[in-house]
Coordinates of C-alpha atoms and ligand atoms in Angstrom, one line a residue:
M1 CA 18.0 -20.2 -12.1
E2 CA 15.1 -21.4 -10.2
H3 CA 12.1 -18.8 -9.1
S4 CA 13.1 -18.8 -5.1
P5 CA 16.5 -20.6 -5.0
P6 CA 16.6 -22.8 -2.0
I7 CA 18.6 -21.2 0.5
F8 CA 16.6 -18.4 0.3
H9 CA 12.7 -18.1 0.9
V10 CA 11.5 -15.0 -0.1
L11 CA 8.9 -13.1 2.0
M12 CA 7.4 -9.8 -0.3
I13 CA 6.7 -6.8 1.6
L14 CA 4.8 -4.4 -1.4
V15 CA 7.1 -1.8 -2.5
L16 CA 5.6 0.8 -4.7
W17 CA 6.4 4.6 -6.2
T18 CA 2.6 5.5 -4.9
V19 CA 2.7 7.0 -8.7
V20 CA 2.6 3.8 -10.4
T21 CA -0.3 2.2 -11.8
A22 CA -3.2 -0.4 -10.9
A23 CA -1.6 -2.5 -13.0
F24 CA 1.3 -3.0 -11.4
I25 CA 0.4 -2.5 -7.8
E26 CA -1.7 -5.9 -8.8
T27 CA 1.4 -7.7 -9.6
A28 CA 3.7 -6.0 -6.5
E29 CA 0.8 -8.1 -4.3
G30 CA 0.8 -10.9 -6.1
H31 CA 4.1 -11.2 -4.1
R32 CA 2.6 -10.6 -1.0
H33 CA 3.3 -13.1 1.8
H34 CA 5.0 -15.8 0.3
R35 CA 7.2 -16.5 3.0
R36 CA 8.0 -20.4 2.8
G37 CA 8.9 -22.8 5.7
G38 CA 11.2 -22.7 8.6
S39 CA 10.5 -19.9 11.6
E40 CA 12.5 -16.6 11.8
T41 CA 14.8 -17.4 14.9
E42 CA 16.1 -20.0 12.6
L43 CA 16.9 -17.2 9.7
E44 CA 19.3 -14.9 8.8
A45 CA 16.6 -11.6 7.0
F46 CA 17.4 -9.3 4.6
H47 CA 15.1 -6.5 5.2
Y48 CA 14.9 -3.7 2.9
A49 CA 12.8 -1.3 1.2
A50 CA 12.6 -1.0 -2.0
A51 CA 11.2 1.5 -5.1
G52 CA 10.5 0.4 -8.3
A53 CA 7.2 -0.7 -10.0
G54 CA 8.3 -3.8 -9.6
G55 CA 8.6 -3.2 -6.3
C56 CA 10.4 -6.6 -4.1
R57 CA 12.6 -8.8 -6.6
A58 CA 10.8 -12.2 -8.0
H59 CA 14.2 -13.4 -7.9
V60 CA 17.5 -14.0 -5.2
A61 CA 21.0 -14.7 -6.3
S62 CA 24.0 -13.9 -4.4
L63 CA 27.3 -13.1 -6.1
T64 CA 28.8 -16.5 -5.0
D65 CA 26.6 -18.0 -7.2
F66 CA 29.1 -16.5 -10.3
G67 CA 32.4 -17.4 -8.8
G68 CA 32.5 -14.5 -6.1
V69 CA 35.1 -14.8 -3.4
G70 CA 35.3 -12.8 -0.6
D71 CA 38.9 -13.2 0.9
G72 CA 39.6 -9.1 -0.1
V73 CA 42.6 -10.0 -2.4
T74 CA 41.0 -12.2 -5.2
S75 CA 39.0 -9.3 -8.0
N76 CA 35.7 -10.1 -8.0
T77 CA 34.9 -7.8 -10.7
A78 CA 34.6 -10.6 -13.0
A79 CA 31.8 -12.2 -10.8
F80 CA 30.3 -8.5 -10.5
A81 CA 29.6 -8.2 -14.6
A82 CA 29.1 -12.0 -14.5
A83 CA 26.0 -11.5 -12.0
V84 CA 24.8 -8.4 -13.5
A85 CA 24.7 -10.1 -17.0
N86 CA 23.1 -12.9 -16.0
L87 CA 20.1 -10.9 -13.4
S88 CA 19.9 -8.5 -16.4
K89 CA 17.9 -11.5 -18.4
V90 CA 15.3 -11.8 -16.0
A91 CA 14.5 -8.0 -15.3
C92 CA 11.0 -8.1 -17.2
D93 CA 10.5 -11.0 -14.9
G94 CA 10.2 -9.7 -12.4
G95 CA 13.5 -8.3 -10.9
A96 CA 16.7 -9.7 -9.4
M97 CA 18.2 -9.0 -6.1
L98 CA 22.0 -10.2 -5.8
V99 CA 23.2 -10.3 -2.5
V100 CA 26.7 -10.3 -1.9
P101 CA 27.1 -11.6 1.8
A102 CA 29.8 -11.4 4.0
G103 CA 33.1 -10.7 3.2
R104 CA 35.4 -7.8 1.6
W105 CA 34.5 -7.9 -2.2
L106 CA 38.0 -6.7 -4.4
T107 CA 36.2 -5.3 -7.4
G108 CA 36.7 -2.6 -10.8
P109 CA 34.3 -0.7 -11.5
F110 CA 30.9 -1.8 -12.4
N111 CA 27.2 -1.1 -14.1
L112 CA 23.9 -2.4 -12.4
T113 CA 21.1 -2.8 -14.4
N114 CA 17.0 -3.0 -14.6
H115 CA 14.6 -3.4 -12.2
F116 CA 17.6 -5.0 -9.8
T117 CA 18.4 -4.3 -6.3
L118 CA 22.6 -4.9 -5.3
F119 CA 22.0 -6.0 -1.1
L120 CA 25.1 -5.3 0.9
D121 CA 24.9 -7.5 4.1
H122 CA 25.2 -6.1 7.2
D123 CA 29.7 -7.4 7.2
A124 CA 29.8 -7.1 3.3
V125 CA 32.4 -4.9 1.4
I126 CA 32.6 -4.2 -1.5
L127 CA 36.4 -2.3 -1.9
A128 CA 37.3 -0.6 -4.9
T129 CA 40.7 -1.6 -6.4
Q130 CA 43.5 0.4 -5.9
D131 CA 44.8 -0.8 -9.6
I132 CA 44.6 2.8 -11.7
N133 CA 44.8 0.4 -15.2
K134 CA 41.3 -1.2 -14.3
W135 CA 39.3 2.2 -14.1
S136 CA 38.6 2.5 -18.2
I137 CA 38.3 5.5 -19.0
I138 CA 34.9 6.7 -19.9
D139 CA 33.2 10.4 -22.4
P140 CA 33.5 13.3 -20.2
L141 CA 29.6 14.5 -19.0
P142 CA 28.1 16.5 -21.8
S143 CA 26.6 19.0 -19.8
Y144 CA 30.3 19.6 -18.7
G145 CA 32.0 19.2 -21.5
R146 CA 35.3 17.4 -20.3
G147 CA 36.0 16.3 -16.8
R148 CA 35.8 17.8 -13.6
D149 CA 39.8 17.8 -12.5
A150 CA 41.5 17.7 -15.5
A151 CA 40.3 17.9 -19.0
G152 CA 39.0 14.9 -21.3
G153 CA 37.4 11.9 -20.1
R154 CA 37.2 10.7 -17.0
Y155 CA 38.0 7.9 -15.3
S156 CA 35.3 5.1 -14.2
N157 CA 32.6 5.4 -11.3
L158 CA 33.2 1.9 -9.3
I159 CA 29.4 1.5 -8.9
M160 CA 27.9 2.8 -12.2
G161 CA 23.8 2.6 -13.5
Y162 CA 22.9 3.6 -16.6
N163 CA 20.0 4.8 -18.7
L164 CA 17.8 2.4 -15.7
T165 CA 14.6 2.3 -14.3
D166 CA 14.1 0.8 -10.7
M167 CA 17.4 0.9 -9.3
V168 CA 18.0 -0.2 -5.2
I169 CA 20.8 0.1 -3.8
T170 CA 20.9 -0.9 -0.1
G171 CA 21.8 -3.0 3.1
N172 CA 21.5 -4.2 6.5
N173 CA 24.2 -1.2 6.5
G174 CA 27.2 -3.1 5.0
T175 CA 30.3 -0.8 2.9
I176 CA 31.3 0.2 0.1
D177 CA 34.7 1.4 0.4
G178 CA 36.6 4.0 -1.7
Q179 CA 39.7 3.1 -0.7
G180 CA 40.5 6.7 -1.8
E181 CA 44.3 7.1 -0.6
T182 CA 45.8 6.8 -3.7
W183 CA 43.5 8.2 -5.8
W184 CA 44.3 11.7 -3.1
K185 CA 47.4 10.9 -3.0
M186 CA 47.7 11.3 -7.4
F187 CA 45.7 14.2 -7.3
R188 CA 46.9 16.5 -4.9
N189 CA 50.7 15.7 -6.9
K190 CA 49.1 16.7 -9.8
E191 CA 50.2 12.7 -11.3
L192 CA 46.5 12.1 -12.5
N193 CA 45.5 12.7 -16.6
Y194 CA 42.0 12.2 -15.8
T195 CA 39.3 12.9 -13.6
R196 CA 38.6 10.7 -10.7
G197 CA 36.2 8.2 -11.1
Y198 CA 33.0 8.7 -8.2
L199 CA 31.8 6.0 -5.6
I200 CA 27.9 5.8 -7.0
E201 CA 26.8 7.8 -10.3
L202 CA 23.4 7.0 -11.3
M203 CA 23.2 8.4 -15.5
Y204 CA 20.4 8.8 -16.8
C205 CA 18.6 6.7 -14.9
K206 CA 14.8 7.3 -12.8
Q207 CA 12.8 5.4 -9.9
V208 CA 16.3 4.3 -7.4
L209 CA 16.7 3.6 -3.9
I210 CA 20.1 4.1 -2.5
S211 CA 19.3 3.1 1.4
N212 CA 20.9 1.7 4.5
I213 CA 24.2 1.0 3.4
T214 CA 28.0 3.1 4.8
L215 CA 30.0 4.7 1.4
V216 CA 33.4 5.5 2.9
N217 CA 37.0 7.1 1.5
S218 CA 35.6 7.3 -1.8
P219 CA 37.9 8.9 -4.8
S220 CA 35.7 12.0 -5.6
W221 CA 32.5 13.1 -5.3
N222 CA 30.1 9.5 -3.7
V223 CA 26.8 9.3 -4.8
H224 CA 26.2 11.7 -8.6
P225 CA 22.3 11.2 -9.9
V226 CA 23.0 12.6 -13.0
Y227 CA 20.3 13.5 -15.6
S228 CA 18.4 11.3 -14.0
S229 CA 14.7 11.7 -11.5
Q230 CA 12.5 10.3 -9.1
V231 CA 16.6 9.8 -7.0
I232 CA 15.6 8.8 -3.0
V233 CA 18.5 8.4 -0.7
S234 CA 18.0 7.5 2.7
G235 CA 19.5 6.3 5.8
I236 CA 23.3 5.9 4.5
T237 CA 26.2 7.3 5.9
I238 CA 29.2 8.6 4.3
L239 CA 32.6 8.6 5.8
A240 CA 36.2 10.5 4.3
P241 CA 38.5 12.2 6.3
V242 CA 37.9 15.7 6.4
N243 CA 41.0 16.6 4.2
S244 CA 40.5 14.2 1.3
P245 CA 40.2 15.9 -1.9
N246 CA 36.4 17.0 -2.9
T247 CA 35.0 13.7 -1.2
D248 CA 31.3 15.4 -1.6
G249 CA 28.4 13.6 -0.2
I250 CA 25.3 13.5 -2.2
N251 CA 25.3 15.7 -5.5
P252 CA 22.3 15.7 -8.0
D253 CA 23.0 17.2 -11.0
S254 CA 20.4 17.9 -13.5
S255 CA 17.7 15.4 -12.0
S256 CA 14.5 15.9 -10.6
N257 CA 12.0 14.9 -8.2
V258 CA 15.4 14.1 -5.6
R259 CA 14.8 13.0 -1.5
I260 CA 17.6 13.0 0.4
E261 CA 17.0 12.3 4.1
D262 CA 18.5 11.0 7.5
C263 CA 21.7 11.0 6.2
Y264 CA 25.2 11.7 8.0
I265 CA 28.0 12.9 5.9
V266 CA 31.2 13.6 7.2
S267 CA 33.0 14.6 3.8
G268 CA 36.3 17.1 3.0
D269 CA 34.0 18.9 0.6
D270 CA 30.5 19.6 0.0
C271 CA 27.6 17.4 2.3
I272 CA 25.0 17.6 0.0
A273 CA 25.9 19.7 -3.6
I274 CA 23.2 20.4 -6.5
K275 CA 24.1 21.2 -9.6
S276 CA 23.4 21.5 -13.7
G277 CA 26.6 21.4 -15.6
W278 CA 29.8 23.7 -16.5
D279 CA 29.0 27.3 -18.5
E280 CA 28.4 26.8 -22.7
Y281 CA 28.8 23.1 -21.8
G282 CA 25.6 23.7 -19.2
I283 CA 24.0 25.8 -21.1
A284 CA 24.0 24.0 -23.9
F285 CA 22.5 20.6 -22.4
N286 CA 20.4 22.7 -20.9
M287 CA 18.6 20.4 -17.9
S288 CA 18.2 21.6 -14.5
S289 CA 18.1 20.8 -11.5
K290 CA 14.8 21.0 -9.2
H291 CA 12.3 19.2 -7.1
I292 CA 14.6 18.8 -4.5
V293 CA 13.6 17.9 -1.0
I294 CA 16.4 17.5 2.2
R295 CA 15.3 16.4 5.0
R296 CA 17.3 15.6 8.5
L297 CA 20.8 15.6 7.1
T298 CA 23.7 15.2 9.8
C299 CA 26.6 17.1 8.5
I300 CA 30.1 17.8 8.9
S301 CA 32.3 19.6 6.5
P302 CA 35.2 21.9 8.3
T303 CA 36.4 22.8 5.0
S304 CA 33.2 23.6 3.2
A305 CA 28.9 23.8 3.0
V306 CA 26.7 21.6 4.3
I307 CA 24.6 22.5 1.2
A308 CA 25.9 24.0 -1.6
L309 CA 23.8 24.8 -4.6
G310 CA 26.6 25.6 -7.3
S311 CA 29.6 26.3 -8.5
E312 CA 28.1 24.1 -11.3
M313 CA 24.4 25.6 -12.3
S314 CA 24.0 26.5 -15.7
G315 CA 21.0 24.5 -16.0
G316 CA 20.2 26.0 -13.7
I317 CA 19.2 25.0 -10.3
Q318 CA 15.0 25.7 -8.6
D319 CA 13.0 24.3 -6.0
V320 CA 15.0 23.0 -3.2
R321 CA 13.8 22.3 0.1
A322 CA 15.3 21.7 3.2
E323 CA 14.4 21.7 6.4
D324 CA 15.4 19.6 10.1
I325 CA 19.6 20.1 8.9
T326 CA 21.9 19.7 12.1
A327 CA 25.7 20.7 11.3
I328 CA 28.7 20.9 13.7
N329 CA 32.7 21.6 12.4
S330 CA 31.1 23.3 8.9
E331 CA 32.5 26.0 7.2
S332 CA 29.1 27.3 5.7
G333 CA 26.2 26.0 6.6
V334 CA 24.4 27.1 3.4
R335 CA 26.3 28.0 -0.3
I336 CA 25.4 29.8 -3.4
K337 CA 28.5 29.5 -5.8
T338 CA 28.7 30.7 -8.9
T339 CA 29.8 33.3 -11.2
I340 CA 29.3 35.3 -15.0
G341 CA 29.6 32.5 -17.5
R342 CA 27.3 29.7 -15.9
G343 CA 24.3 32.0 -16.9
A344 CA 21.0 29.8 -15.6
Y345 CA 19.5 30.2 -12.7
V346 CA 19.1 29.1 -8.9
K347 CA 15.8 30.4 -7.6
D348 CA 13.4 29.3 -4.8
I349 CA 15.4 27.9 -2.4
F350 CA 14.4 27.5 1.1
V351 CA 16.1 26.2 4.3
R352 CA 14.1 25.7 7.2
R353 CA 14.8 24.5 10.8
M354 CA 18.7 24.5 11.0
N355 CA 21.1 23.6 13.9
L356 CA 24.5 24.7 13.6
H357 CA 27.3 24.4 15.9
T358 CA 30.9 26.0 15.3
M359 CA 31.2 27.5 11.5
K360 CA 32.7 30.3 9.9
W361 CA 29.5 32.0 7.7
V362 CA 26.1 30.6 8.6
F363 CA 25.3 31.9 4.8
W364 CA 27.7 32.9 2.3
M365 CA 26.5 33.1 -1.8
T366 CA 29.4 34.3 -3.4
G367 CA 28.8 35.5 -7.5
T368 CA 32.8 35.6 -8.6
Y369 CA 33.6 32.0 -8.0
G370 CA 35.4 31.7 -11.0
Q371 CA 35.8 28.3 -12.5
H372 CA 35.8 27.8 -15.7
P373 CA 36.1 24.9 -18.2
D374 CA 37.3 26.7 -20.7
D375 CA 38.2 30.1 -22.7
N376 CA 35.0 29.8 -24.5
F377 CA 32.8 30.7 -22.0
D378 CA 30.6 34.0 -22.1
P379 CA 30.9 36.9 -20.7
K380 CA 27.0 38.1 -21.2
A381 CA 25.6 34.6 -19.9
I382 CA 24.8 35.6 -16.1
P383 CA 23.8 33.5 -13.7
V384 CA 20.4 35.2 -11.8
V385 CA 20.2 34.2 -7.6
R386 CA 16.6 35.0 -6.6
N387 CA 13.9 33.8 -3.4
I388 CA 16.3 32.4 -1.4
I389 CA 14.2 31.7 2.0
Y390 CA 16.3 31.0 5.1
S391 CA 13.8 30.7 8.8
D392 CA 14.2 28.9 11.8
V393 CA 18.1 28.6 12.8
V394 CA 20.2 28.2 15.3
A395 CA 24.1 28.9 15.2
E396 CA 26.8 29.0 17.6
N397 CA 30.3 29.9 18.0
V398 CA 30.9 31.5 14.5
T399 CA 32.9 33.6 13.1
M400 CA 30.7 35.1 11.2
A401 CA 26.8 35.7 10.4
A402 CA 26.7 35.8 6.3
K403 CA 28.8 36.4 3.8
L404 CA 26.6 37.8 0.6
E405 CA 28.6 38.7 -1.8
G406 CA 26.3 39.2 -5.6
I407 CA 27.6 40.0 -9.1
P408 CA 27.8 43.9 -9.9
G409 CA 25.4 44.9 -11.6
A410 CA 23.4 41.8 -11.6
P411 CA 22.4 41.7 -7.7
F412 CA 21.0 38.7 -5.9
T413 CA 16.9 39.2 -5.1
G414 CA 14.6 38.8 -2.5
I415 CA 16.7 37.1 0.3
C416 CA 14.3 36.7 2.8
I417 CA 15.8 36.1 6.0
Y418 CA 13.4 35.2 9.8
N419 CA 14.1 33.9 12.9
V420 CA 17.9 32.8 13.0
T421 CA 20.2 33.1 15.2
A422 CA 23.5 33.8 15.5
E423 CA 26.2 33.1 17.9
V424 CA 28.8 35.5 17.0
V425 CA 32.3 34.9 18.8
K426 CA 34.8 38.0 18.9
S427 CA 36.5 38.9 16.2
K428 CA 37.3 41.4 13.9
K429 CA 35.6 40.9 11.2
P430 CA 31.8 42.1 10.7
T431 CA 29.2 40.1 11.0
W432 CA 27.5 40.8 8.5
N433 CA 29.4 41.4 5.0
C434 CA 26.7 42.3 2.0
T435 CA 27.4 43.4 -1.6
D436 CA 25.1 43.6 -4.5
V437 CA 22.0 41.6 -2.8
E438 CA 18.7 42.4 -1.6
G439 CA 16.3 41.2 0.5
V440 CA 14.4 41.6 3.6
S441 CA 14.6 40.0 7.7
S442 CA 13.0 40.1 10.3
H443 CA 13.9 38.6 13.5
V444 CA 17.4 37.9 13.0
T445 CA 20.7 38.5 15.9
P446 CA 23.3 39.7 15.2
T447 CA 21.5 42.7 13.5
P448 CA 21.3 41.9 9.4
C449 CA 23.8 44.5 7.1
A450 CA 21.3 47.5 4.7
Q451 CA 20.6 45.6 2.0
I452 CA 18.5 43.5 3.8
P453 CA 16.7 45.5 6.7
E454 CA 14.6 44.2 9.3
Y455 CA 10.9 45.2 9.0
P456 CA 10.1 43.2 12.4
D457 CA 6.4 44.3 12.7
R458 CA 6.2 43.3 7.9
I459 CA 7.2 40.4 8.2
T460 CA 6.2 37.5 10.3
H461 CA 7.7 34.9 8.1
C462 CA 9.1 33.7 4.8
P463 CA 7.3 31.5 3.1
F464 CA 8.2 27.1 2.8
P465 CA 6.0 25.2 0.5
E466 CA 3.9 23.4 1.8
D467 CA 2.9 21.5 -1.1
D468 CA 3.8 17.8 -1.6
L469 CA 6.5 17.1 -4.2
P470 CA 6.0 13.7 -6.2
V471 CA 9.3 12.6 -4.9
D472 CA 7.5 12.6 -1.4
C473 CA 4.3 10.7 -1.8
V474 CA 6.3 7.6 -2.5
G475 CA 5.9 5.1 0.2
L476 CA 8.6 2.5 1.3
E477 CA 7.4 -0.2 2.2
E478 CA 9.6 -3.3 3.0
C479 CA 10.3 -6.2 1.4
S480 CA 11.9 -9.5 3.4
Y481 CA 13.6 -12.1 2.3
W482 CA 14.7 -15.1 5.3
R483 CA 17.7 -17.3 4.1
T484 CA 18.1 -20.3 7.0
N485 CA 21.9 -20.4 8.1
P486 CA 24.1 -22.6 6.3
Ligands
LIG501 C1 21.7 -17.2 -15.4 O1 21.0 -17.4 -16.2 C2 20.5 -18.7 -16.6 C3 19.0 -18.2 -17.0 O2 18.9 -16.9 -18.0 C4 20.6 -20.1 -15.7 O3 20.1 -20.7 -16.0 C5 21.5 -19.7 -14.8 O4 21.9 -20.6 -14.0 C6 22.2 -18.5 -14.0 N1 24.0 -18.5 -14.1 C7 24.2 -18.4 -12.8 C8 25.1 -18.7 -12.5 O5 23.4 -18.0 -11.8
LIG502 C1 16.5 0.9 6.7 O1 15.9 -0.8 7.7 C2 15.4 -1.2 8.5 C3 16.0 -2.0 9.6 O2 16.0 -3.0 8.5 C4 14.6 -1.5 7.4 O3 13.1 -1.2 8.1 C5 14.0 0.1 6.5 O4 12.6 -0.1 5.6 C6 15.3 0.2 5.9 N1 14.9 1.7 5.1 C7 15.0 1.9 3.4 C8 14.6 3.1 2.8 O5 15.8 0.5 3.0
LIG503 C1 29.3 1.1 -17.9 O1 28.7 1.2 -18.7 C2 29.0 2.3 -19.8 C3 27.7 3.0 -20.3 O2 27.4 2.4 -21.4 C4 30.4 1.9 -20.5 O3 30.6 3.3 -20.8 C5 31.2 1.9 -19.3 O4 32.0 1.3 -19.9 C6 30.8 0.2 -18.5 N1 31.4 -0.5 -17.8 C7 32.1 -1.3 -17.1 C8 32.5 -0.9 -16.2 O5 31.7 -2.5 -17.5
LIG504 C1 20.8 7.1 -22.6 O1 19.7 8.1 -22.6 C2 20.5 8.9 -23.8 C3 19.3 9.7 -23.0 O2 17.7 9.4 -23.4 C4 20.1 8.6 -24.8 O3 20.8 9.9 -25.4 C5 21.1 7.2 -25.0 O4 21.4 6.6 -26.5 C6 20.3 6.2 -24.1 N1 21.4 5.3 -24.4 C7 22.0 3.5 -24.3 C8 22.7 3.3 -24.2 O5 20.6 3.5 -24.9
LIG505 C1 26.3 2.1 10.1 O1 27.8 2.1 10.0 C2 27.8 3.5 10.1 C3 29.7 2.4 10.0 O2 29.8 2.0 11.2 C4 27.8 3.7 11.6 O3 28.6 4.7 11.9 C5 26.4 3.7 11.3 O4 26.2 3.8 12.7 C6 25.2 2.9 10.8 N1 24.0 2.9 11.1 C7 22.9 2.1 11.3 C8 21.7 2.8 11.1 O5 23.3 1.1 12.3
LIG506 C1 49.8 10.4 -16.7 O1 50.9 10.8 -18.4 C2 51.7 10.6 -18.4 C3 52.5 11.1 -19.4 O2 51.6 10.2 -20.1 C4 52.4 9.6 -17.9 O3 53.4 9.7 -18.2 C5 51.8 8.7 -16.7 O4 52.1 8.0 -16.0 C6 50.5 9.0 -16.5 N1 49.1 9.1 -15.1 C7 48.9 8.2 -14.8 C8 48.4 8.1 -13.4 O5 48.2 7.6 -15.7
LIG507 C1 15.7 26.1 -22.1 O1 15.2 24.8 -21.8 C2 14.0 25.7 -21.7 C3 13.0 24.7 -21.4 O2 12.7 23.9 -21.2 C4 13.5 27.3 -22.6 O3 12.8 27.8 -21.0 C5 14.6 27.2 -22.4 O4 15.6 28.4 -23.6 C6 16.6 27.1 -22.4 N1 17.4 27.6 -22.3 C7 18.0 27.5 -23.7 C8 19.4 28.5 -22.7 O5 18.3 26.6 -24.1
LIG508 C1 33.9 27.6 18.5 O1 35.4 27.6 17.0 C2 36.5 27.7 17.0 C3 36.6 27.9 16.1 O2 36.4 29.1 15.3 C4 37.2 26.1 17.7 O3 38.4 26.4 17.8 C5 36.5 26.1 18.9 O4 36.4 24.9 19.9 C6 34.5 26.2 19.1 N1 34.1 26.0 20.4 C7 33.6 25.5 21.0 C8 32.7 25.5 22.3 O5 32.8 24.6 20.2
LIG509 C1 12.7 30.5 15.7 O1 13.2 28.8 15.5 C2 13.9 28.3 16.5 C3 14.6 27.3 16.2 O2 14.5 26.6 15.0 C4 12.1 27.8 16.9 O3 12.6 27.3 17.5 C5 11.3 28.7 17.5 O4 10.0 27.7 17.2 C6 11.6 29.5 16.4 N1 10.4 31.0 16.2 C7 9.4 31.4 15.4 C8 8.5 32.2 16.1 O5 9.1 30.7 14.5
LIG510 C1 33.5 41.9 2.5 O1 33.3 42.2 0.7 C2 34.1 42.2 0.2 C3 33.5 41.7 -0.9 O2 33.3 40.5 -1.2 C4 35.5 42.4 1.1 O3 36.1 43.5 -0.9 C5 35.2 43.5 1.6 O4 36.9 43.4 1.4 C6 34.9 42.8 2.9 N1 34.7 43.9 4.0 C7 35.0 43.5 6.0 C8 35.2 44.4 6.3 O5 35.6 42.2 5.9

């Protein structure tokens, strides 16, 4: 492949993890200002922000170079596989971008490669095949021991990154459509023998950016970074029917240094769910989810949480920071869910500036969630829930301010709630219902339960970390490629 194929004229704008070495910065700088020929008006632009040590890519190809046909009918599984196999050869030579042009590109599951960008043009739609035989069975996640829907393995994920470094999925807001209806129907009818696949799964990956795309109708979860680190999800839209089963938005799972920002999610389940493995399998695997920041999220989740922690949390969840969260018509704002047998902990959870409208519960904690992978869980594995901090929350039209239920004999402690106003609609239910929880509050309306007493004079705020996470320091700059209109 040529360094710059005839139809692509490359303007390089540097993007880096700021933590990379000077050598990497020089390489990327060397690629700058490579724009050639043509004036902007004659050109079609592909802008994206890269987030890898290699910055923007040296090689560019189109799915059509590999026999892709965007008619919505022809299968592109072989074209994607051929493209990725071919472009993986230049991973160490500046990396590659694969452009999916306007069109409807039917495909089965495919894997990505290192130092790679998958770019979806504005009118590009990647359509997941509804032919179940095209979704091969892969091993269950080691930290779950079995599939989440059913024992044994699980169906492949549509787009999978496995053991990768420096990978970007982005575009001019192109779409990945999971065509999940057939899966939801089979799931509801209990016809599936294996767990449904996810739309995007990153497993053992680092330096990942997913941005400026729209995901619709996933068979199950949408974005699943697992055993991964340095993951940024920015400016994506996720849409699923609000009654579709388990269509969680973004689920960081045993992953660290994750930054989720400026996303809009409508989901049949949690908008964000942070997890880390299931009972004895998760305890043995012992990989936590930590250093996670969520900001400027807008969520609609009528049957579930805006941000959930658990219920699978057996590797531990620590240091989650969420701010500037808007939700309407959602069941709960923040929900912590765990159960005896999970072990590990959920601790140091900070949430501030939530604006919520029409909710069942603003805050919800459950220590008796149940749901075990099998009967071999350890009844002595009692999860610890500690240091849960909520401040500056306004909620309108809510049924109950909070339902906080810890574990008898192992209360959830260190809860701090400050400056929260919940406008509770008239109902027979208590506005607060607390069992086995301990904490303090200040400036909270309606008056909290006795377990979270108010100290308006003593408590002038609840803490929120002021330091930046390493993933906060990652600068995103633009890469731009220009293609002459054919
Ligand atoms: C695949 O890569 C090779 C070089 O490694 C190149 O010669 C060839 O043209 C590429 N194939 C396509 C379809 O681009
Ligand atoms: C998203 O797209 C906009 C507009 O093209 C671009 O300026 C921005 O850098 C992109 N952001 C990311 C994170 O890809
Ligand atoms: C993707 O990679 C994983 C891990 O190597 C493998 O199990 C799976 O079969 C691959 N999927 C496809 C569609 O090639
Ligand atoms: C992927 O990474 C995991 C964890 O580092 C390792 O156990 C596994 O062997 C790797 N697989 C491949 C195919 O490289
Ligand atoms: C991307 O497309 C979705 C679905 O059409 C739309 O809701 C969203 O507003 C678009 N985002 C941007 C930034 O244009
Ligand atoms: C599940 O297994 C049963 C029994 O082997 C089989 O009849 C059925 O077709 C399978 N379902 C699916 C969706 O593959
Ligand atoms: C999990 O790993 C941490 C160190 O990362 C260790 O301190 C802890 O004891 C381990 N937990 C279990 C249950 O093995
Ligand atoms: C308030 O919430 C109820 C559901 O509890 C909903 O039916 C109603 O439309 C909401 N009212 C407003 C003004 O949003
Ligand atoms: C309370 O929270 C609201 C909403 O986030 C904010 O506007 C206000 O400044 C906060 N007040 C104090 C005293 O922190
Ligand atoms: C409060 O919650 C507990 C445990 O979840 C439940 O058993 C009890 O009925 C609730 N109390 C009221 C008054 O709703």
